[in-house]
Coordinates of C-alpha atoms in Angstrom, one line a residue:
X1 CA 32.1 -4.4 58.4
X2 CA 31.6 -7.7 59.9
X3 CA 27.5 -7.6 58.4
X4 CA 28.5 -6.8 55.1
X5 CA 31.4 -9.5 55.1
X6 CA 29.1 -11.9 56.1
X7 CA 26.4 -10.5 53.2
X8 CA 29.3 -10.9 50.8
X9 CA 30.0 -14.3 51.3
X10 CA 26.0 -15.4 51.4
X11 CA 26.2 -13.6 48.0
X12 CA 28.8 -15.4 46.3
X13 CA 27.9 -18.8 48.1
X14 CA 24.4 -18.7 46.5
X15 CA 25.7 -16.9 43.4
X16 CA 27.8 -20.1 42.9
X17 CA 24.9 -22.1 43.4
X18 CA 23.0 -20.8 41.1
X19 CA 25.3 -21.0 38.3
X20 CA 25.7 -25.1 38.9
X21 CA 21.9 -25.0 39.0
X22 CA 21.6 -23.2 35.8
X23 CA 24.7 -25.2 33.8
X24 CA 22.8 -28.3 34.9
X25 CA 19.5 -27.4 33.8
X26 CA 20.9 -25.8 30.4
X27 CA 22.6 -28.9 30.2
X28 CA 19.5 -30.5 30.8
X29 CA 17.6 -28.1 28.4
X30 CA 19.8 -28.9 25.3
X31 CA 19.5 -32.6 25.6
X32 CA 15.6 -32.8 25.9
X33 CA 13.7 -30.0 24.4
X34 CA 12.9 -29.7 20.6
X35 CA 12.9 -25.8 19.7
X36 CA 10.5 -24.7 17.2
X37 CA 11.6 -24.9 13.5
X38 CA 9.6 -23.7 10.7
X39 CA 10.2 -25.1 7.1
X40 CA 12.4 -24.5 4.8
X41 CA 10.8 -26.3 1.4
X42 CA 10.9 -23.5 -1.3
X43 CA 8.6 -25.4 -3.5
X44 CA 4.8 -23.7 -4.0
X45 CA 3.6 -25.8 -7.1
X46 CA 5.6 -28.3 -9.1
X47 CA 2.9 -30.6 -10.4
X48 CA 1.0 -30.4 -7.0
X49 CA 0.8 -27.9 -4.4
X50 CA 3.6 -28.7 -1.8
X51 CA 3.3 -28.0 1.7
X52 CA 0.2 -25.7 1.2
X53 CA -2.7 -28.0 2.2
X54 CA -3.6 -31.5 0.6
X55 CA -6.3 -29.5 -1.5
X56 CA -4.7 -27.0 -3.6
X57 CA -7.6 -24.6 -4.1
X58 CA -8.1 -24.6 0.1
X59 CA -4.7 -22.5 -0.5
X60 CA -5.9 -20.0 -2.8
X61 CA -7.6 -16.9 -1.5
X62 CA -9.4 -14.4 -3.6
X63 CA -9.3 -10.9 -3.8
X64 CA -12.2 -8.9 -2.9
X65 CA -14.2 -7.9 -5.9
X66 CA -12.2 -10.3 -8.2
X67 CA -13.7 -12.7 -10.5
X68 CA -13.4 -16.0 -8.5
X69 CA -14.1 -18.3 -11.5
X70 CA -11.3 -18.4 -13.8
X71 CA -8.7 -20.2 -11.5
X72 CA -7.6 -24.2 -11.7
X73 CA -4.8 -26.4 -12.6
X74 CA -4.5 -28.1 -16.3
X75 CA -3.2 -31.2 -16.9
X76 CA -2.8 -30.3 -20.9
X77 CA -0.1 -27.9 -20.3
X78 CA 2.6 -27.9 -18.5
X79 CA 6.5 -26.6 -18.5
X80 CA 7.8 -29.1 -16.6
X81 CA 5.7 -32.8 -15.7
X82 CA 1.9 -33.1 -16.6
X83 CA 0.2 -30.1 -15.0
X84 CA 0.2 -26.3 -14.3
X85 CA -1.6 -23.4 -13.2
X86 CA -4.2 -21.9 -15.2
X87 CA -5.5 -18.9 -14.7
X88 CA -8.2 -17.3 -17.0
X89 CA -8.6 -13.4 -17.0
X90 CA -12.5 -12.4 -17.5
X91 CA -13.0 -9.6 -19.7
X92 CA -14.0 -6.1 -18.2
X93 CA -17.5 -6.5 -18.4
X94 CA -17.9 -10.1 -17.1
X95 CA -20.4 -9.7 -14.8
X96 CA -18.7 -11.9 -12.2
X97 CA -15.9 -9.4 -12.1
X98 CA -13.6 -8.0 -14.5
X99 CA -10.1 -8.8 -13.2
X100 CA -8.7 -11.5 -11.3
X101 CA -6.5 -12.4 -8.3
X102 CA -5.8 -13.3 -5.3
X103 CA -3.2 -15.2 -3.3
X104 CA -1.5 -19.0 -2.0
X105 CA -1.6 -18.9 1.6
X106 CA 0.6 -21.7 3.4
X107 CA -2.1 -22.6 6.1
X108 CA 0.9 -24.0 8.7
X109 CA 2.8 -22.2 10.1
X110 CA 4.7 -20.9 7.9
X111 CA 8.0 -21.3 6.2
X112 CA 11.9 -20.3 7.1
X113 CA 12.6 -18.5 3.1
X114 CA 15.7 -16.9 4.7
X115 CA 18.1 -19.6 2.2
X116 CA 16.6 -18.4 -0.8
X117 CA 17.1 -15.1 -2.6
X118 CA 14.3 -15.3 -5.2
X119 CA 10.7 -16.4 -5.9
X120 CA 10.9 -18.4 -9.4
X121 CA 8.8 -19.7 -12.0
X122 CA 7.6 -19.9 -15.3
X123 CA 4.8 -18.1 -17.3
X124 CA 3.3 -17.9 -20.5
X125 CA 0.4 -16.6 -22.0
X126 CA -2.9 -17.5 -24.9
X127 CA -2.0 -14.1 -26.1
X128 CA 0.6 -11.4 -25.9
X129 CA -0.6 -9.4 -22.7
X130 CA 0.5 -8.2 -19.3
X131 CA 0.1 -9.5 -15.7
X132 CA -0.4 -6.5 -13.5
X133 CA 1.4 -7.6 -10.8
X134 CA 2.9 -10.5 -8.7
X135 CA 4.9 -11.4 -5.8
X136 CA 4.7 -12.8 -2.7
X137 CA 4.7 -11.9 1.1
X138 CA 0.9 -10.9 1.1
X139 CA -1.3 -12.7 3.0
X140 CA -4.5 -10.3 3.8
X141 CA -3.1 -10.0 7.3
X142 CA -0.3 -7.5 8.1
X143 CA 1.6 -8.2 5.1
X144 CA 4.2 -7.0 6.4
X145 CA 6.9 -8.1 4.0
X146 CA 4.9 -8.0 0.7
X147 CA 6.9 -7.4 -2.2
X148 CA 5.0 -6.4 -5.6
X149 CA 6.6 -6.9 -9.6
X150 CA 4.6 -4.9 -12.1
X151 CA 3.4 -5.4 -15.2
X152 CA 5.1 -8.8 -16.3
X153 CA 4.8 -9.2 -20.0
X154 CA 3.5 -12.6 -21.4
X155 CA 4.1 -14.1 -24.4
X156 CA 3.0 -17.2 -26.4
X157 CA 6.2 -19.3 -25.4
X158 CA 7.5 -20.5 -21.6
X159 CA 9.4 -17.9 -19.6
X160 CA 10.9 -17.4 -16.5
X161 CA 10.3 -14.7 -14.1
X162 CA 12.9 -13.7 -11.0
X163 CA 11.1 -12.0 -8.2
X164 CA 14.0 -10.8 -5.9
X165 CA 13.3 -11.0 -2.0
X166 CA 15.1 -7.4 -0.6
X167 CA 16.0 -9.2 2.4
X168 CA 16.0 -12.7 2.8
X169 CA 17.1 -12.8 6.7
X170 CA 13.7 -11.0 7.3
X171 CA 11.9 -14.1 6.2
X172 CA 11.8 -16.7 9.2
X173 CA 8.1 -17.6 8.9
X174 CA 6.3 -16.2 6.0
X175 CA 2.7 -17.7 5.1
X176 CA 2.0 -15.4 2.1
X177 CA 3.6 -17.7 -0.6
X178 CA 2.2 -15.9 -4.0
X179 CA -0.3 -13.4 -5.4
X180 CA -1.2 -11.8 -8.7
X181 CA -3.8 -9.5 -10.1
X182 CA -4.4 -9.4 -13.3
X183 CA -7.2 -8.0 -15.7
X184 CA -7.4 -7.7 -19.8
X185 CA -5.5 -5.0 -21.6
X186 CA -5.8 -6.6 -24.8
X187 CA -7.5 -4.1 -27.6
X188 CA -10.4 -6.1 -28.4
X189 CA -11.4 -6.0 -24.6
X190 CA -11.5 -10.0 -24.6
X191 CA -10.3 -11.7 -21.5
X192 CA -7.0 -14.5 -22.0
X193 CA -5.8 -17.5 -20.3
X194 CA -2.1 -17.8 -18.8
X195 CA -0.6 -20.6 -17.0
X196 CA 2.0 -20.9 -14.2
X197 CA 4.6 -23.6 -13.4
X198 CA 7.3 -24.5 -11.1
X199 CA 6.5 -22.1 -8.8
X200 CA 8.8 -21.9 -5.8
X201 CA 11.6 -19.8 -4.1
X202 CA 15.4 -20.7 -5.0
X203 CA 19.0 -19.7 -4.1
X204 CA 20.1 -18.7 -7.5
X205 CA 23.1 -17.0 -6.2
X206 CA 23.4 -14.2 -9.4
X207 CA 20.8 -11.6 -7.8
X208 CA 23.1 -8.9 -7.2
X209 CA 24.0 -5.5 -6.8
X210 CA 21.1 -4.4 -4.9
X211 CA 19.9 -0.6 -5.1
X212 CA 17.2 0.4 -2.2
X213 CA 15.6 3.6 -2.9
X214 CA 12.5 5.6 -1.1
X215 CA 10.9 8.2 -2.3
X216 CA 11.9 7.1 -5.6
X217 CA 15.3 7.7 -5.5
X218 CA 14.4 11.7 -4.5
X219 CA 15.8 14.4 -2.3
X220 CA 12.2 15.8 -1.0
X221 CA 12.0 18.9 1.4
X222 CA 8.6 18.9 3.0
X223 CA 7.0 22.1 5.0
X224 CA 4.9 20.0 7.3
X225 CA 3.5 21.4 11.1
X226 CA 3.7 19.1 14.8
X227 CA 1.1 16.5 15.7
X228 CA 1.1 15.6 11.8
X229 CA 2.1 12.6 9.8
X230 CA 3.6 11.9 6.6
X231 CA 4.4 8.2 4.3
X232 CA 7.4 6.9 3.3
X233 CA 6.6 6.3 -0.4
X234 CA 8.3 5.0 -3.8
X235 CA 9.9 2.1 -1.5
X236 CA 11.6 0.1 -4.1
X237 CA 14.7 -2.4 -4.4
X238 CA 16.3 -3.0 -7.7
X239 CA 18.8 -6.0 -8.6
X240 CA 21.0 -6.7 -11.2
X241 CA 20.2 -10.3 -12.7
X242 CA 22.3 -13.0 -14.3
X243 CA 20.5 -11.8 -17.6
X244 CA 22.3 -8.3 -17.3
X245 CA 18.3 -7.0 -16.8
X246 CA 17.9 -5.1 -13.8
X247 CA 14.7 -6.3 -11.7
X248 CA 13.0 -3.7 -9.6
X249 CA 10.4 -4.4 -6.8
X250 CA 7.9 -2.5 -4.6
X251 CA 9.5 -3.7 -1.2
X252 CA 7.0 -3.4 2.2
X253 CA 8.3 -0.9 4.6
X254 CA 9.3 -3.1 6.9
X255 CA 12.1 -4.8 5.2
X256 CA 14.1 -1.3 6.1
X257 CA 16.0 0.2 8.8
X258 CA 14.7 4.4 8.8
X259 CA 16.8 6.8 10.7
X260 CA 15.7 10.5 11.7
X261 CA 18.7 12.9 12.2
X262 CA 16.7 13.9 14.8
X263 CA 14.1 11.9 16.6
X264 CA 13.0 15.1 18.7
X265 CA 11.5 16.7 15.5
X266 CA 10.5 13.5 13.4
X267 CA 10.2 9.8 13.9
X268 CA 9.8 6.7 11.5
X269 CA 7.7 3.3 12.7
X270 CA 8.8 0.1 11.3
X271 CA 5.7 0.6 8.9
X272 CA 7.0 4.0 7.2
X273 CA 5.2 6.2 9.2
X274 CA 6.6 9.4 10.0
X275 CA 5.7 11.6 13.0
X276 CA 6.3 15.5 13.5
X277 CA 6.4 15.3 16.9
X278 CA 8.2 19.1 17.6
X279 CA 9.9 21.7 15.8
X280 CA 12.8 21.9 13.7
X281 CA 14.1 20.3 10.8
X282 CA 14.5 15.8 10.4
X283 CA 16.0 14.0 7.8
X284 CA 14.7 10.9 7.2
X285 CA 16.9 8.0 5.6
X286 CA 16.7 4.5 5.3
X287 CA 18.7 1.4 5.2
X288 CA 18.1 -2.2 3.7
X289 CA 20.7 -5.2 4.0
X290 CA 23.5 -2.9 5.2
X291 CA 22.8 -0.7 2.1
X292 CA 22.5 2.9 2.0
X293 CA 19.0 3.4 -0.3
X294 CA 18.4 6.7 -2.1
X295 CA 16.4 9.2 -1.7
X296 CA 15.1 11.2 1.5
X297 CA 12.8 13.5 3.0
X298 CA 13.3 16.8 4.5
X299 CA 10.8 18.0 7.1
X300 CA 10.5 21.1 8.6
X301 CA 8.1 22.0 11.3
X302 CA 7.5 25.6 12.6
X303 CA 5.2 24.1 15.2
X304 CA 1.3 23.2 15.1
X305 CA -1.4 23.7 12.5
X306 CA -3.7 27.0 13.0
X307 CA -7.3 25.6 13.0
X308 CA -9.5 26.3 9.6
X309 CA -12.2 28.8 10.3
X310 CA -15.0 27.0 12.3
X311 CA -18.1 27.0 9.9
X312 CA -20.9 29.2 10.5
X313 CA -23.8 27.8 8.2
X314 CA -26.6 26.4 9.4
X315 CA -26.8 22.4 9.1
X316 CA -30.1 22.7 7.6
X317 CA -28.0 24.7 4.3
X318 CA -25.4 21.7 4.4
X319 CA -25.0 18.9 2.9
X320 CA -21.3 17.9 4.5
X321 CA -18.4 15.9 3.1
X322 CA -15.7 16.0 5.2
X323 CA -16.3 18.8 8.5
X324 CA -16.1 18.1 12.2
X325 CA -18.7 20.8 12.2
X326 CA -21.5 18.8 10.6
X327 CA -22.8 15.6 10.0
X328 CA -21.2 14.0 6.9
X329 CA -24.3 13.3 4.4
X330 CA -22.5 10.2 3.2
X331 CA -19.6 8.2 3.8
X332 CA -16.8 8.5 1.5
X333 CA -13.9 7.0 0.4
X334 CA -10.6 9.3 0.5
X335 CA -8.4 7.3 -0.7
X336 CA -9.9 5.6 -3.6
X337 CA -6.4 4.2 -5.2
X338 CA -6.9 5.4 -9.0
X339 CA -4.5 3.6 -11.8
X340 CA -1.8 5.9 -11.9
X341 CA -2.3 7.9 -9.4
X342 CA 0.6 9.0 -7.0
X343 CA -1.1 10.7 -4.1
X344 CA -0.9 9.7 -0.5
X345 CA -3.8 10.5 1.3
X346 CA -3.9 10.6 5.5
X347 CA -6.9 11.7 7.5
X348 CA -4.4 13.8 10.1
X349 CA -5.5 14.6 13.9
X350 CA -5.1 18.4 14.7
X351 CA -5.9 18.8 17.9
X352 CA -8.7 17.1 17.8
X353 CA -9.8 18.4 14.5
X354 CA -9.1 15.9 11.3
X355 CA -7.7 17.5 8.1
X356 CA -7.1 15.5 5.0
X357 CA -3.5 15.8 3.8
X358 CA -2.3 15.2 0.5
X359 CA 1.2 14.5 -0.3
X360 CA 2.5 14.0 -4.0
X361 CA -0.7 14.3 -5.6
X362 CA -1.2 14.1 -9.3
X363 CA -4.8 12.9 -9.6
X364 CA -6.9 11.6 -6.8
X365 CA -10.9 11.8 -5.3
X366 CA -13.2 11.4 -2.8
X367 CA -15.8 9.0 -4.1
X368 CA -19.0 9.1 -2.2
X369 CA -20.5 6.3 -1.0
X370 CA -24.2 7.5 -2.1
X371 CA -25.2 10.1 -3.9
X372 CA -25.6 13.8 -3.1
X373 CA -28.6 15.5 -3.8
X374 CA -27.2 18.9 -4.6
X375 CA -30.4 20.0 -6.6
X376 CA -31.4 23.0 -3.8
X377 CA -28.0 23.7 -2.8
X378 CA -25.8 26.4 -4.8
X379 CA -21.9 26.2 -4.1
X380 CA -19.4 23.8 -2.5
X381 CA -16.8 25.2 0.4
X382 CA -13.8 23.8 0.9
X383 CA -10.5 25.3 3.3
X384 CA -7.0 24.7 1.8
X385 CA -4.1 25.4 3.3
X386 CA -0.5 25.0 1.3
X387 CA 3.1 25.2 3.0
X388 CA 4.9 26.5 0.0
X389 CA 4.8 29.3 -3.0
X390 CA 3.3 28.2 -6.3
X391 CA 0.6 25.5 -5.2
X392 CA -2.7 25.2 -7.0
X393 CA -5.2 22.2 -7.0
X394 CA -7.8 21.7 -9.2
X395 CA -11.5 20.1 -8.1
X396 CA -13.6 18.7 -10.8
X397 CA -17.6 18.1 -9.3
X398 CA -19.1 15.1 -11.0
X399 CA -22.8 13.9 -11.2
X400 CA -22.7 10.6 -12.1
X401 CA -26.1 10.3 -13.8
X402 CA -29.1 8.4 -13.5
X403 CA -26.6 4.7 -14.1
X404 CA -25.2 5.8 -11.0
X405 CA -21.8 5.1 -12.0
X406 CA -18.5 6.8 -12.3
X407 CA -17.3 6.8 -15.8
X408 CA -14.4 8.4 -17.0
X409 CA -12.9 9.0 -20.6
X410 CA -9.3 7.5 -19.8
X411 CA -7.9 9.0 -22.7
X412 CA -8.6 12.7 -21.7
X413 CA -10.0 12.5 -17.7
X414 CA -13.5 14.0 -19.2
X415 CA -16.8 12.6 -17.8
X416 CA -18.9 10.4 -20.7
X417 CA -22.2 8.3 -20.5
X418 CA -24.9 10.6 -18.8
X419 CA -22.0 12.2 -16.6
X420 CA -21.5 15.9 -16.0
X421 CA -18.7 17.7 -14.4
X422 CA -17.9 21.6 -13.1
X423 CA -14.5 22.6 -12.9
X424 CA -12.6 25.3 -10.7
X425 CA -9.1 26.2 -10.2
X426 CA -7.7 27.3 -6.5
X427 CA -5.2 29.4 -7.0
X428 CA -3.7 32.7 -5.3
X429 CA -3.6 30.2 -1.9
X430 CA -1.6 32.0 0.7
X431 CA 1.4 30.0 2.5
X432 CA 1.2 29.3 5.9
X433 CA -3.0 30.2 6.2
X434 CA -5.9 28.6 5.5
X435 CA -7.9 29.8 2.2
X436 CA -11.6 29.4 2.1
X437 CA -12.9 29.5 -1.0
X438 CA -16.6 28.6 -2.4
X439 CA -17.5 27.0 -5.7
X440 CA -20.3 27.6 -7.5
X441 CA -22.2 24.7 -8.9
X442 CA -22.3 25.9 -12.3
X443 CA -21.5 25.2 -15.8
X444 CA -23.0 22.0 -17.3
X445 CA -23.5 21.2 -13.7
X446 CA -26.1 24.0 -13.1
X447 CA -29.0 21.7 -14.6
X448 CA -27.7 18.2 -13.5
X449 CA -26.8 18.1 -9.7
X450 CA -29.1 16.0 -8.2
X451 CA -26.3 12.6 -8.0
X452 CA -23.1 14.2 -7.2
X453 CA -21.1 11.3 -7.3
X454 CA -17.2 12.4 -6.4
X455 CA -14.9 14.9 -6.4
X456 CA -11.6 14.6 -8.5
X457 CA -8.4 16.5 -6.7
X458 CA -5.5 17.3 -9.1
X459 CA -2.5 19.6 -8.7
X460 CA -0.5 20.2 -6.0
X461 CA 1.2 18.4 -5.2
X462 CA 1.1 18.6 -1.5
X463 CA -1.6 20.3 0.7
X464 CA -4.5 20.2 3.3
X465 CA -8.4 20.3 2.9
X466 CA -10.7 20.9 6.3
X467 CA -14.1 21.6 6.0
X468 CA -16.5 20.2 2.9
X469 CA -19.9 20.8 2.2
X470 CA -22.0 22.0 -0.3
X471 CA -24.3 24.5 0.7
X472 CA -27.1 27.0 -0.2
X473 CA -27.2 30.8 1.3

């Protein structure tokens, strides 16, 4: 007893010293040291850029592929002061690019936007058009919280445009000040000019009655198996403005709280992305500023994915797309981001065997990156596997002629130019199993398969593919 006394007291003797050490260096701490602080200046371009660099253009990145020739300042026009933004969109067939964007990168180290509640400014237009989208938030890193306005009408006179922020407390050092993308949608196919001023984030205090919704707004059940993954998508916020309009954004992922009723089945990252991780059933909700958003998801997992039949074909008779079994005879792109198109497309690990999964699909491709010589070769293969009754998908096989290029009626989806397609249905697809099923490379494709170009997916709208190739018996 006597030891532990004695330990006691040694205890509380240098616990007591420690907390006069502490107070005095905390006291000490306050007095002297300068904490970090980012700024808080709102203003992007009011005349000149402000707090970007000294050189306004050193702020402006491009997109990739956009036409890096039609952005300046111009000290004609202006909304407020002498100068503004001027931004000239090329038409489609300039050949420096047809569209153009890109983005205003503060090049410090960012800025503290969590007093503001809106990015501001005013727009107007050579022509009645539309700006494809806008916003702020991206800045070619993580863009973590990016938030996207679409299709922001222009017309001859100065107006102003509110871009909500979803969350402004998320904001304590953004660098991703602004970005648009814009290409011509006027009917003679002739680019425009628009011009941009007072750009900069405000505290209007009238953005209210916020609305969060993910998956637009829908009550989804999803058959899905363990050790795959799945997308938040439709992420949206929508405010009310002072106008009476209501404004809706494409908010990041990030700038939500998700919850799983059941983190043993299903979990969400901070990104959106959502792991089956066991069996059972998960639903996935989410949460911005406090506010319940609508929508959710409903997985249910009856355990792992049965493996697609292993091919048998000898790699002398394949040409492969997609196969763990064979070399691929080109790269492709599976995700190739189509105007309009709703599908989410994720290369999933099964046990060491990808499969591409395909959620919400309406339209969608794989677009090689070279051309396929299919000219000796006789079908295509593919493995499908649905989780519920009623599925069908649609594959259309496109040469893409001797141009090399992909072109595409937009009116109807039908090939034009020197383009050829051949069409097949997948239907009678058995839930729960894998369906393999063999193409022939027929129709008007029969006598011109020697570029194969891409396939186009349609239907749906959720499934698997594993394993293709075209081939020849």
């Amino acid at each position: 007893m006597k030891n532990i006394r004695n330990i006691h007291l040694r205890f509380i003797v240098l616990f007591s010293l420690g907390i006069a050490v502490f107070t005095s260096c905390e006291r000490d701490f306050s007095d002297d040291v300068q904490f970090a602080t980012f700024s808080s200046n709102g203003d992007i371009f009011t005349d000149a850029p402000v707090g970007l660099t000294d050189e306004f253009f050193d702020s402006f990145d491009p997109n990739e592929g956009a036409n890096p020739e039609g952005f300046g300042t111009d000290d004609n026009v202006a909304f407020e002061g002498s100068s503004s933004i001027r931004i000239d969109v090329p038409a489609p067939d300039d050949p420096d690019g047809g569209f153009i964007g890109g983005i205003f990168l503060d090049r410090g180290a960012g800025r503290d936007l969590t007093g503001f509640d809106a990015l501001t400014f005013y727009v107007k237009g050579s022509t009645t058009a539309t700006i494809g989208e806008v916003g702020f938030g991206t800045d070619f890193g993580q863009n973590k919280f990016a938030v996207t306005a679409q299709n922001i009408r222009l017309s001859t006179d100065w107006r102003k445009v509110i871009i909500p922020i979803p969350d402004p407390s998320k904001l304590i050092q953004e660098r991703g000040m602004f970005f648009f993308s814009a290409g011509t949608q006027t009917t003679n196919g002739f680019g425009y000019t628009f011009w941009i001023d007072e750009l900069r984030f405000e505290k209007l205090g009238t953005v209210a009655q916020p609305n969060p919704a993910i998956f637009f707004g829908q009550d989804l059940i999803e058959q899905t198996f363990t050790g795959s993954s799945l997308i938040v998508s439709g992420i949206t916020q929508t405010f009310n403005l002072e106008s009476g309009i209501n404004q809706t954004v494409i908010a990041a992922p990030s700038y939500f709280n998700f919850t799983s009723s059941d983190i043993e089945v299903a979990r969400v990252s901070e990104l959106g992305e959502i792991s089956v991780i066991g069996t059972g059933t998960a639903e996935i909700t989410a949460l911005l500023g406090g506010v319940l958003a609508d929508g959710s998801l409903e997985v249910t997992s009856s355990g792992s994915l049965a493996f697609a039949p292993p091919p048998t074909r000898p790699a002398a008779n394949v040409k492969s797309i997609f196969s763990e079994a064979y070399t691929p005879d080109t790269n492709s792109n599976f995700a190739p981001g189509f105007g309009g198109s709703t599908t989410e497309t994720v290369i999933t690990n099964n046990n060491a065997d990808n499969v591409l999964a395909y959620t919400n699909n309406n339209f969608t491709g794989i677009v090689f990156e070279n051309t396929v010589d299919a000219s000796e070769l006789t079908f295509l293969h593919v493995d499908v596997y649905v989780q519920s009754a009623g599925v069908e998908v649609g594959i259309q096989i496109r040469d893409i002629g001797a141009n090399q290029e992909l072109e595409t009626n937009t009116d109807n989806g039908l090939p034009q130019g020197d383009d050829v397609d051949f069409r097949f249905d997948l239907t009678g697809l058995t839930v729960g199993q894998w369906t393999s099923l063999e193409i022939p490379l027929g129709g008007d494709l029969a006598t011109q398969k020697n570029n194969l170009g891409a396939l186009i997916i349609t239907g749906g709208p959720n499934f698997l593919f594993d394993n293709i190739y075209f081939y020849t018996e």
